[in-house]
Amino acid sequence: MTDVRVAGVGLTHFGSHPERTGRDLFATAALRAFEDAGVPRGDVEELNYGNFMGALAEHQGHQAPLMAEAAGVNCPATRYEEACASAGVAVREAVRTVRAGEADVVVAGGMERMTNLPTDEVTEGLAIAADDLFEVRAGVTFPGAYALMAKAYFDAYGGERRDLAHVAAKNHANAVPNEYAQYRQEVSVEEALDAPPVAEPLHLYDACPITDGASALVIVSEEYAAEHDVDAPVAVTGTGQGTDRMALADREHLARTPAADDAADTAYADAGVGPDDVDVAEVHDCFTIAEVFALESLEIADPGEGISAARDGVTTADGDTPVNLSGGLKAKGHPVGATGGSQIAELTRLLRGDHPNSDHVADAEVGVAHNAGGTVASAVVHVLEVAE
Amino acid sequence: MSAPTSNAGHDEWLDALADGDGYALVCPDGHGSLPPRRVCPECGATALAEEPLAETGRVETYNVVHVAGPQFADDVPYVNAVADFGPVRLAGVLRGVEPALDAVSVGDRVAAGVEERATDGERLVAFRPAGGE
Ligand SMILES: [Zn+2]
């Protein structure tokens, strides 16, 4: 089995770009990834592209061939859809394809265009990541589902809105120097607490924004990198994926995310590392409470302890294990189908030392990315390590 | 709004719930699930029998929704809850209470039925307080 390297990463600015087409966004990210990698487009053997709601937002199905031509590659191209984890599974399949020896160069990433729709239509679009018959029709919105999980967590383990406000404040602070981030201003704990409610107990600053953006990675085999003198110091050493019951009401735990537990266990075992080895993490904080679930699934915090990690400074930029130094979905933004690729791009930059927040993790060798679909009915975890 | 789509299995389940005859599908090992379903999602058994829901359910978690999509635009604010009815849990809108976090508690008892969305009259699973703990 060959080792897998990240040869290059490309991102668009994450933010409100309602006039930009999906094809233009993805082309921008892909061209940046090729430039970063120094890999010719003609060497690409497969394109794995993540997208969630393109049929709603752009009236565009069958997006993979469109994105291949936009990126200037001519190869088998496939769209992956796993709600907010769409790009995560696209990356995972790229890793598996290279490991299997089926290809030496795969481009993986994703795109989402969202702000061209009115907010209520985006709300409706995101809701369809839940069970239509038994959740959406019963009034469960996307923020509402995480509010149900937050309330269940508070009831099971304790915790309060102030703890969540510390997650928001941390991730906003991290986004300030990130040129790709949607919100580059700090938000205080008090401001977060005073924001209007969306789905109580969650308020406005507990929620990620609506975002347009794209991500792309050039994933190569170690042999290809060596043969073509490609500088690719970061390796993907572990990948894992988990699935849970679709509807929240059907899950054994309302205050835990077993799909992510499974993904993390598999990815750690695959990489031969454990939670104690993790130096830095990018996790799926679509809502502040989701970061808490992620920390516990990744075993960066024990069950019931994740809630206080930001408040206690464990996960802040200067803490033991900085989490979401990119700003996370919360402040960097969440173009749904691009997010899983963006997390790996940011982690790669952090580990290479060329991220504006790299100084906080100068000695980091192991990073982990956690990407979740819907209310974590699906989850993907990757382990990245500095290989040279 | 276009005409409501027909969803065989689910429509009949809603009819039964509306008549006070709500049920779950239960496999020989006692795992509950909701229709339409051919296989027990927990163990894979295909012998699924209808069993009645408990008279009242226990609220396991809830929220207060202030921002919703177009189909619930005139329903906000509303309380959404997940309640345990024995073989299965249901999600539904909890009516008959103030839409406030402190107006409800985990452990409250609720009855399940079918009511209409305020926004467009579509059917939805609704809970009402049943009293007691
Ligand atoms: Zn069963």
Coordinates of C-alpha atoms and ligand atoms in Angstrom, one line a residue:
Chain A
M1 CA 0.0 0.0 0.0
T2 CA 1.5 3.3 -1.1
D3 CA 1.6 6.4 1.1
V4 CA -0.6 9.3 0.2
R5 CA 0.6 12.9 0.1
V6 CA -1.1 16.2 -0.1
A7 CA 0.8 17.9 -3.0
G8 CA -1.2 21.1 -3.1
V9 CA -4.2 22.9 -1.7
G10 CA -6.4 25.6 -3.1
L11 CA -9.3 27.6 -1.6
T12 CA -11.4 30.5 -2.7
H13 CA -12.3 33.2 -0.3
F14 CA -15.2 31.9 1.9
G15 CA -17.9 34.5 2.0
S16 CA -20.8 36.1 0.2
H17 CA -20.2 35.9 -3.5
P18 CA -23.8 35.6 -4.8
E19 CA -22.9 36.5 -8.4
R20 CA -20.1 33.9 -8.8
T21 CA -21.1 30.7 -10.5
G22 CA -20.2 27.3 -9.0
R23 CA -18.0 26.5 -11.9
D24 CA -16.0 29.7 -11.4
L25 CA -15.6 29.1 -7.7
F26 CA -14.4 25.5 -8.2
A27 CA -12.1 26.5 -11.1
T28 CA -10.5 29.1 -8.9
A29 CA -9.8 26.6 -6.1
A30 CA -8.5 24.0 -8.5
L31 CA -6.1 26.3 -10.3
R32 CA -4.7 27.5 -6.9
A33 CA -4.3 23.8 -5.9
F34 CA -2.4 23.1 -9.1
E35 CA -0.2 26.1 -8.7
D36 CA 0.5 25.2 -5.0
A37 CA 1.3 21.6 -6.0
G38 CA 3.4 22.2 -9.1
V39 CA 1.6 19.3 -10.7
P40 CA 0.5 19.5 -14.3
R41 CA -3.2 19.3 -14.9
G42 CA -2.6 16.6 -17.5
D43 CA -1.4 14.2 -14.8
V44 CA -4.7 14.2 -13.0
E45 CA -6.4 10.8 -13.3
E46 CA -9.6 11.3 -11.4
L47 CA -11.7 14.2 -10.0
N48 CA -13.7 13.6 -6.8
Y49 CA -16.0 16.5 -6.3
G50 CA -18.3 17.3 -3.3
N51 CA -21.5 19.2 -3.6
F52 CA -24.7 19.2 -1.6
M53 CA -27.4 21.5 -2.9
G54 CA -26.4 22.5 -6.4
A55 CA -29.6 21.3 -7.8
L56 CA -31.5 23.8 -5.6
A57 CA -29.0 26.7 -5.7
E58 CA -28.0 26.6 -9.4
H59 CA -30.6 24.4 -11.0
Q60 CA -27.6 22.2 -11.9
G61 CA -27.4 18.5 -11.6
H62 CA -24.6 16.3 -13.1
Q63 CA -22.0 18.7 -11.8
A64 CA -18.8 16.6 -11.9
P65 CA -18.1 16.8 -15.7
L66 CA -18.9 20.5 -15.5
M67 CA -16.3 21.0 -12.8
A68 CA -13.8 18.8 -14.6
E69 CA -13.9 21.1 -17.6
A70 CA -13.9 24.2 -15.4
A71 CA -10.7 22.9 -13.7
G72 CA -9.2 22.0 -17.1
V73 CA -8.9 18.3 -16.5
N74 CA -10.1 15.5 -18.7
C75 CA -10.5 12.4 -16.6
P76 CA -13.2 10.3 -14.8
A77 CA -15.1 12.8 -12.6
T78 CA -17.6 11.9 -9.9
R79 CA -19.8 14.0 -7.6
Y80 CA -20.0 12.9 -4.0
E81 CA -23.0 13.9 -1.8
E82 CA -23.0 13.4 1.9
A83 CA -24.6 16.6 3.1
C84 CA -22.0 18.7 4.9
A85 CA -19.5 15.8 4.7
S86 CA -19.6 15.7 0.9
A87 CA -16.0 16.9 0.4
G88 CA -14.8 14.7 3.3
V89 CA -16.0 11.6 1.5
A90 CA -14.6 12.9 -1.8
V91 CA -11.1 13.2 -0.1
R92 CA -11.5 9.8 1.5
E93 CA -12.2 8.1 -1.8
A94 CA -9.2 9.9 -3.3
V95 CA -7.0 8.5 -0.5
R96 CA -8.4 5.0 -1.0
T97 CA -7.9 5.2 -4.8
V98 CA -4.3 6.3 -4.5
R99 CA -3.6 3.7 -1.8
A100 CA -5.1 1.0 -4.0
G101 CA -2.7 1.9 -6.8
E102 CA -5.6 2.9 -9.1
A103 CA -4.2 6.4 -9.6
D104 CA -1.2 8.5 -8.7
V105 CA -2.8 11.9 -8.9
V106 CA -6.4 12.6 -7.8
V107 CA -8.0 16.0 -7.3
A108 CA -10.5 16.1 -4.5
G109 CA -12.6 18.9 -3.1
G110 CA -15.9 20.6 -3.4
M111 CA -18.0 23.6 -3.9
E112 CA -21.2 25.2 -2.6
R113 CA -23.1 28.2 -3.8
M114 CA -25.6 29.4 -1.3
T115 CA -26.0 33.2 -0.9
N116 CA -27.7 33.6 -4.3
L117 CA -30.8 32.1 -2.6
P118 CA -33.0 33.9 0.0
T119 CA -32.2 32.9 3.6
D120 CA -35.4 31.0 4.1
E121 CA -34.7 28.9 1.0
V122 CA -31.2 28.1 2.3
T123 CA -32.8 27.1 5.6
E124 CA -35.2 24.8 3.7
G125 CA -32.3 23.5 1.5
L126 CA -30.2 22.6 4.6
A127 CA -33.1 20.9 6.3
I128 CA -33.3 18.3 3.6
A129 CA -30.1 16.8 5.1
A130 CA -32.5 15.4 7.7
D131 CA -35.2 12.7 7.4
D132 CA -38.0 14.4 5.3
L133 CA -40.9 12.3 6.5
F134 CA -40.2 12.2 10.3
E135 CA -38.1 15.3 10.9
V136 CA -38.5 18.0 8.3
R137 CA -42.3 17.6 8.3
A138 CA -42.3 17.6 12.1
G139 CA -40.7 21.0 12.2
V140 CA -37.0 20.0 12.7
T141 CA -34.7 22.6 11.1
F142 CA -31.0 22.2 10.8
P143 CA -30.2 24.6 13.7
G144 CA -33.2 23.1 15.4
A145 CA -31.8 19.6 15.3
Y146 CA -28.5 20.8 16.9
A147 CA -30.5 22.7 19.4
L148 CA -32.2 19.5 20.4
M149 CA -28.8 17.9 20.7
A150 CA -27.5 20.8 22.8
K151 CA -30.5 20.6 25.1
A152 CA -30.0 16.9 25.5
Y153 CA -26.3 17.4 26.2
F154 CA -27.0 20.1 28.9
D155 CA -29.5 17.7 30.4
A156 CA -27.1 14.7 30.4
Y157 CA -23.8 16.4 31.3
G158 CA -24.5 20.0 32.4
G159 CA -23.1 23.1 30.6
E160 CA -24.7 26.3 29.6
R161 CA -24.8 28.9 26.8
R162 CA -21.8 30.7 28.2
D163 CA -19.7 27.6 27.5
L164 CA -20.8 27.6 23.9
A165 CA -20.2 31.4 23.6
H166 CA -16.5 30.6 24.4
V167 CA -16.4 28.3 21.4
A168 CA -17.7 31.1 19.2
A169 CA -15.3 33.7 20.6
K170 CA -12.3 31.3 20.1
N171 CA -13.1 30.5 16.5
H172 CA -13.8 34.1 15.6
A173 CA -10.5 35.1 17.1
N174 CA -8.7 32.4 15.1
A175 CA -10.3 33.6 11.8
V176 CA -8.9 37.2 12.1
P177 CA -5.6 36.5 10.3
N178 CA -7.1 34.0 7.8
E179 CA -7.3 35.6 4.4
Y180 CA -9.9 33.0 3.3
A181 CA -12.3 33.6 6.2
Q182 CA -15.8 35.0 5.9
Y183 CA -15.7 36.8 9.4
R184 CA -12.4 38.2 10.3
Q185 CA -13.6 40.1 13.4
E186 CA -13.6 39.1 17.0
V187 CA -16.8 38.3 18.8
S188 CA -16.8 38.6 22.6
V189 CA -18.5 36.1 24.8
E190 CA -21.0 38.7 25.9
E191 CA -21.8 39.6 22.3
A192 CA -22.5 36.0 21.5
L193 CA -24.7 35.7 24.6
D194 CA -26.7 38.8 23.6
A195 CA -27.4 37.7 20.0
P196 CA -31.0 36.8 19.0
P197 CA -32.2 33.2 19.3
V198 CA -32.3 31.0 16.2
A199 CA -33.4 27.7 17.8
E200 CA -33.0 27.9 21.6
P201 CA -30.7 27.1 23.3
L202 CA -28.7 28.2 20.2
H203 CA -28.5 31.8 19.2
L204 CA -27.1 33.6 16.2
Y205 CA -23.4 33.3 17.1
D206 CA -23.7 29.6 17.8
A207 CA -24.4 29.1 14.1
C208 CA -22.1 29.1 11.1
P209 CA -22.9 31.6 8.4
I210 CA -24.3 31.0 4.9
T211 CA -21.3 30.8 2.6
D212 CA -20.1 30.5 -1.0
G213 CA -16.8 28.9 -1.6
A214 CA -14.8 26.0 -3.0
S215 CA -11.8 23.8 -2.0
A216 CA -9.5 21.6 -4.0
L217 CA -6.6 19.3 -3.0
V218 CA -4.1 17.6 -5.3
I219 CA -3.6 14.2 -3.7
V220 CA -0.7 12.1 -5.0
S221 CA 1.2 8.9 -4.2
E222 CA 4.5 9.1 -2.4
E223 CA 6.1 7.6 -5.5
Y224 CA 4.7 10.2 -7.8
A225 CA 5.9 13.0 -5.5
A226 CA 9.4 11.5 -5.4
E227 CA 9.6 10.8 -9.1
H228 CA 8.5 14.3 -10.1
D229 CA 10.3 16.1 -7.4
V230 CA 7.0 17.4 -6.0
D231 CA 7.3 19.0 -2.6
A232 CA 4.6 17.3 -0.5
P233 CA 5.6 17.2 3.1
V234 CA 2.2 16.3 4.6
A235 CA 0.9 12.8 4.4
V236 CA -2.7 11.5 4.8
T237 CA -2.0 8.6 7.1
G238 CA -5.5 7.7 8.4
T239 CA -9.0 7.8 7.0
G240 CA -12.3 6.6 8.6
Q241 CA -16.0 7.0 8.1
G242 CA -19.0 6.2 10.2
T243 CA -22.8 6.1 9.7
D244 CA -25.7 6.4 12.2
R245 CA -29.4 6.3 12.0
M246 CA -30.7 9.2 9.8
A247 CA -33.2 10.7 12.2
L248 CA -32.0 12.1 15.6
A249 CA -35.0 10.5 17.4
D250 CA -33.8 7.0 16.2
R251 CA -30.3 7.3 17.7
E252 CA -29.3 5.6 20.8
H253 CA -27.6 8.8 22.1
L254 CA -29.1 12.2 21.6
A255 CA -26.1 13.9 23.2
R256 CA -23.3 12.0 21.4
T257 CA -22.3 11.3 17.9
P258 CA -21.4 7.6 17.4
A259 CA -20.8 7.9 13.7
A260 CA -17.9 10.2 14.4
D261 CA -16.7 7.9 17.2
D262 CA -16.5 5.1 14.6
A263 CA -14.8 7.4 12.0
A264 CA -12.2 8.5 14.6
D265 CA -11.5 5.0 15.8
T266 CA -11.0 3.8 12.3
A267 CA -8.8 6.7 11.3
Y268 CA -6.6 6.5 14.4
A269 CA -6.1 2.8 13.9
D270 CA -5.4 3.3 10.2
A271 CA -2.7 5.9 11.0
G272 CA -1.4 4.0 14.0
V273 CA -1.8 7.1 16.3
G274 CA -4.0 7.8 19.3
P275 CA -5.9 10.9 20.5
D276 CA -2.9 11.8 22.7
D277 CA -0.7 12.2 19.6
V278 CA -3.0 14.9 18.1
D279 CA -1.3 18.3 18.1
V280 CA -4.0 20.3 16.2
A281 CA -7.5 19.7 14.9
E282 CA -10.0 21.1 12.4
V283 CA -13.5 20.0 13.4
H284 CA -17.0 20.4 12.1
D285 CA -18.4 23.3 14.1
C286 CA -21.5 24.1 12.0
F287 CA -22.9 25.0 15.5
T288 CA -20.8 25.6 18.6
I289 CA -22.3 22.5 20.2
A290 CA -21.1 20.5 17.3
E291 CA -17.5 21.3 18.2
V292 CA -18.2 19.8 21.6
F293 CA -19.5 16.6 20.1
A294 CA -16.4 16.5 17.8
L295 CA -13.9 16.8 20.6
E296 CA -15.6 14.0 22.5
S297 CA -15.7 11.7 19.4
L298 CA -12.1 12.4 18.7
E299 CA -11.3 11.7 22.3
I300 CA -9.6 15.1 22.7
A301 CA -12.1 15.4 25.6
D302 CA -13.9 12.8 27.7
P303 CA -17.7 12.6 27.4
G304 CA -19.2 15.5 29.3
E305 CA -15.9 17.4 29.3
G306 CA -15.9 18.8 25.8
I307 CA -18.3 21.6 26.8
S308 CA -15.7 23.4 28.9
A309 CA -12.6 22.9 26.6
A310 CA -12.8 26.3 25.0
R311 CA -13.7 28.1 28.2
D312 CA -10.8 26.4 30.0
G313 CA -8.4 27.3 27.2
V314 CA -7.6 23.7 26.2
T315 CA -8.6 24.3 22.6
T316 CA -7.7 27.9 22.1
A317 CA -4.8 29.0 19.9
D318 CA -2.3 28.8 22.8
G319 CA -3.9 25.8 24.5
D320 CA -2.7 22.2 24.6
T321 CA -4.7 21.2 21.5
P322 CA -5.7 24.1 19.3
V323 CA -9.0 23.4 17.5
N324 CA -10.2 25.3 14.4
L325 CA -7.2 27.6 14.0
S326 CA -8.7 28.4 10.6
G327 CA -11.7 29.9 12.3
G328 CA -13.7 26.8 11.7
L329 CA -17.1 26.6 10.0
K330 CA -18.2 29.1 12.6
A331 CA -16.1 32.0 11.4
K332 CA -14.3 30.9 8.4
G333 CA -17.6 29.9 6.8
H334 CA -19.4 26.8 5.7
P335 CA -19.9 26.3 1.9
V336 CA -21.4 22.9 2.7
G337 CA -20.0 20.8 -0.1
A338 CA -16.5 22.4 0.1
T339 CA -16.0 22.2 3.8
G340 CA -14.4 18.8 4.2
G341 CA -11.7 19.7 1.6
S342 CA -11.2 23.1 3.2
Q343 CA -10.5 21.5 6.6
I344 CA -7.7 19.4 5.1
A345 CA -6.3 22.4 3.1
E346 CA -6.1 24.4 6.3
L347 CA -4.6 21.5 8.3
T348 CA -2.0 21.0 5.6
R349 CA -1.1 24.7 5.7
L350 CA -0.9 24.6 9.5
L351 CA 1.4 21.6 9.4
R352 CA 3.6 22.9 6.5
G353 CA 4.1 26.2 8.4
D354 CA 2.6 28.5 5.8
H355 CA -0.7 29.2 7.6
P356 CA -1.1 32.6 9.3
N357 CA -1.8 30.7 12.5
S358 CA 1.1 28.1 12.1
D359 CA 3.1 29.8 14.8
H360 CA 0.7 28.5 17.4
V361 CA 1.5 24.9 16.3
A362 CA 5.2 25.3 15.2
D363 CA 6.1 21.8 16.5
A364 CA 2.9 20.0 15.4
E365 CA 3.4 16.7 13.7
V366 CA -0.1 15.2 13.8
G367 CA -3.4 16.8 12.8
V368 CA -6.9 15.5 12.6
A369 CA -9.8 16.7 10.5
H370 CA -13.4 15.9 11.5
N371 CA -16.2 16.4 8.9
A372 CA -19.9 15.6 9.7
G373 CA -23.0 15.2 7.5
G374 CA -26.3 16.5 8.8
T375 CA -26.7 15.9 12.5
V376 CA -23.8 13.4 12.2
A377 CA -25.7 10.6 10.6
S378 CA -22.4 10.4 8.6
A379 CA -18.9 11.4 9.6
V380 CA -15.4 11.4 8.1
V381 CA -12.2 11.7 10.0
H382 CA -8.7 12.1 8.5
V383 CA -5.3 12.0 10.1
L384 CA -2.5 14.1 8.6
E385 CA 1.1 13.8 9.6
V386 CA 4.3 15.7 8.7
A387 CA 6.2 13.1 6.7
E388 CA 9.4 15.0 5.9
Chain B
M1 CA -47.8 24.9 -2.8
S2 CA -48.2 21.9 -5.2
A3 CA -50.6 19.1 -4.2
P4 CA -49.4 17.1 -1.2
T5 CA -47.3 14.1 -2.3
S6 CA -48.6 10.7 -1.4
N7 CA -46.1 8.6 0.6
A8 CA -47.5 5.1 1.0
G9 CA -46.9 3.7 4.4
H10 CA -46.2 7.1 6.0
D11 CA -49.7 8.5 5.0
E12 CA -51.4 5.5 6.6
W13 CA -49.3 5.9 9.7
L14 CA -50.3 9.5 10.0
D15 CA -54.0 8.5 9.5
A16 CA -53.7 6.0 12.4
L17 CA -51.9 8.6 14.6
A18 CA -54.7 11.1 13.9
D19 CA -57.3 8.5 14.9
G20 CA -55.5 7.8 18.2
D21 CA -54.2 4.5 16.9
G22 CA -50.5 5.4 16.5
Y23 CA -48.2 2.4 16.1
A24 CA -44.6 1.4 15.6
L25 CA -43.2 -1.5 13.7
V26 CA -41.5 -3.9 16.1
C27 CA -39.2 -6.8 15.2
P28 CA -39.0 -10.1 17.2
D29 CA -36.2 -8.7 19.2
G30 CA -38.3 -5.7 20.3
H31 CA -36.6 -3.0 18.2
G32 CA -39.0 -0.3 17.1
S33 CA -39.0 1.7 13.9
L34 CA -41.4 3.7 11.8
P35 CA -43.0 2.9 8.4
P36 CA -42.5 2.5 5.5
R37 CA -39.9 -0.1 6.4
R38 CA -39.1 -3.7 5.3
V39 CA -36.1 -4.4 7.5
C40 CA -35.4 -3.8 11.2
P41 CA -32.7 -1.1 11.0
E42 CA -31.1 -2.5 14.2
C43 CA -30.9 -6.2 13.5
G44 CA -32.1 -6.8 10.0
A45 CA -35.1 -8.9 10.9
T46 CA -37.9 -8.8 8.3
A47 CA -40.8 -9.9 10.5
L48 CA -42.1 -6.6 11.6
A49 CA -45.4 -6.3 13.5
E50 CA -47.4 -3.2 14.3
E51 CA -47.5 -2.4 18.0
P52 CA -49.4 0.5 19.6
L53 CA -47.4 3.5 20.8
A54 CA -47.6 4.3 24.6
E55 CA -50.5 6.5 25.5
T56 CA -48.1 9.3 26.5
G57 CA -44.5 9.9 25.7
R58 CA -41.6 11.3 27.8
V59 CA -40.0 14.5 26.5
E60 CA -36.3 13.6 26.0
T61 CA -35.2 16.9 24.5
Y62 CA -36.7 20.0 23.1
N63 CA -35.9 23.5 21.7
V64 CA -37.7 26.7 20.7
V65 CA -37.5 27.4 17.0
H66 CA -37.4 31.1 16.0
V67 CA -36.1 30.8 12.4
A68 CA -37.6 28.2 10.1
G69 CA -38.0 27.6 6.3
P70 CA -40.9 28.8 4.2
Q71 CA -43.1 25.9 5.2
F72 CA -43.1 26.9 8.8
A73 CA -42.8 30.7 8.3
D74 CA -46.1 31.4 10.2
D75 CA -45.6 28.7 12.8
V76 CA -42.6 30.3 14.5
P77 CA -41.9 30.5 17.4
Y78 CA -42.7 26.9 18.2
V79 CA -41.4 24.2 20.5
N80 CA -40.0 21.2 18.8
A81 CA -39.5 18.0 20.9
V82 CA -38.3 14.5 20.8
A83 CA -40.4 12.2 23.0
D84 CA -40.2 8.5 23.8
F85 CA -43.3 6.5 23.2
G86 CA -42.1 3.1 24.1
P87 CA -41.0 1.2 21.0
V88 CA -39.9 4.4 19.2
R89 CA -39.2 8.1 19.8
L90 CA -41.1 10.7 17.8
A91 CA -40.2 14.2 16.8
G92 CA -43.0 16.7 16.8
V93 CA -44.2 20.2 17.5
L94 CA -45.2 20.7 21.1
R95 CA -48.3 22.8 21.3
G96 CA -50.3 24.1 24.3
V97 CA -47.2 25.5 26.0
E98 CA -45.5 28.9 25.9
P99 CA -42.7 28.9 23.3
A100 CA -40.0 29.3 25.9
L101 CA -37.2 27.0 27.2
D102 CA -38.4 27.3 30.8
A103 CA -42.0 26.4 29.9
V104 CA -41.1 22.7 29.3
S105 CA -38.8 20.2 31.1
V106 CA -37.1 17.0 30.0
G107 CA -39.3 14.3 31.5
D108 CA -42.6 16.0 30.8
R109 CA -45.4 13.7 29.6
V110 CA -47.0 14.5 26.2
A111 CA -49.7 12.9 24.0
A112 CA -49.1 12.6 20.2
G113 CA -51.6 13.4 17.5
V114 CA -51.8 15.0 14.1
E115 CA -52.5 18.7 13.6
E116 CA -52.0 21.3 10.8
R117 CA -49.1 23.6 10.1
A118 CA -50.2 27.2 10.6
T119 CA -48.4 28.2 7.5
D120 CA -50.0 26.0 4.9
G121 CA -52.3 23.5 6.6
E122 CA -50.1 20.5 5.9
R123 CA -50.4 17.7 8.5
L124 CA -47.7 17.4 11.1
V125 CA -47.0 15.3 14.2
A126 CA -48.0 17.4 17.2
F127 CA -47.6 16.9 20.9
R128 CA -49.8 18.2 23.7
P129 CA -49.0 18.3 27.4
A130 CA -50.5 15.2 29.1
G131 CA -49.8 16.2 32.7
G132 CA -47.8 14.2 35.3
E133 CA -44.2 13.2 35.3
Ligands
ZN1 ZN -34.6 -5.8 15.3

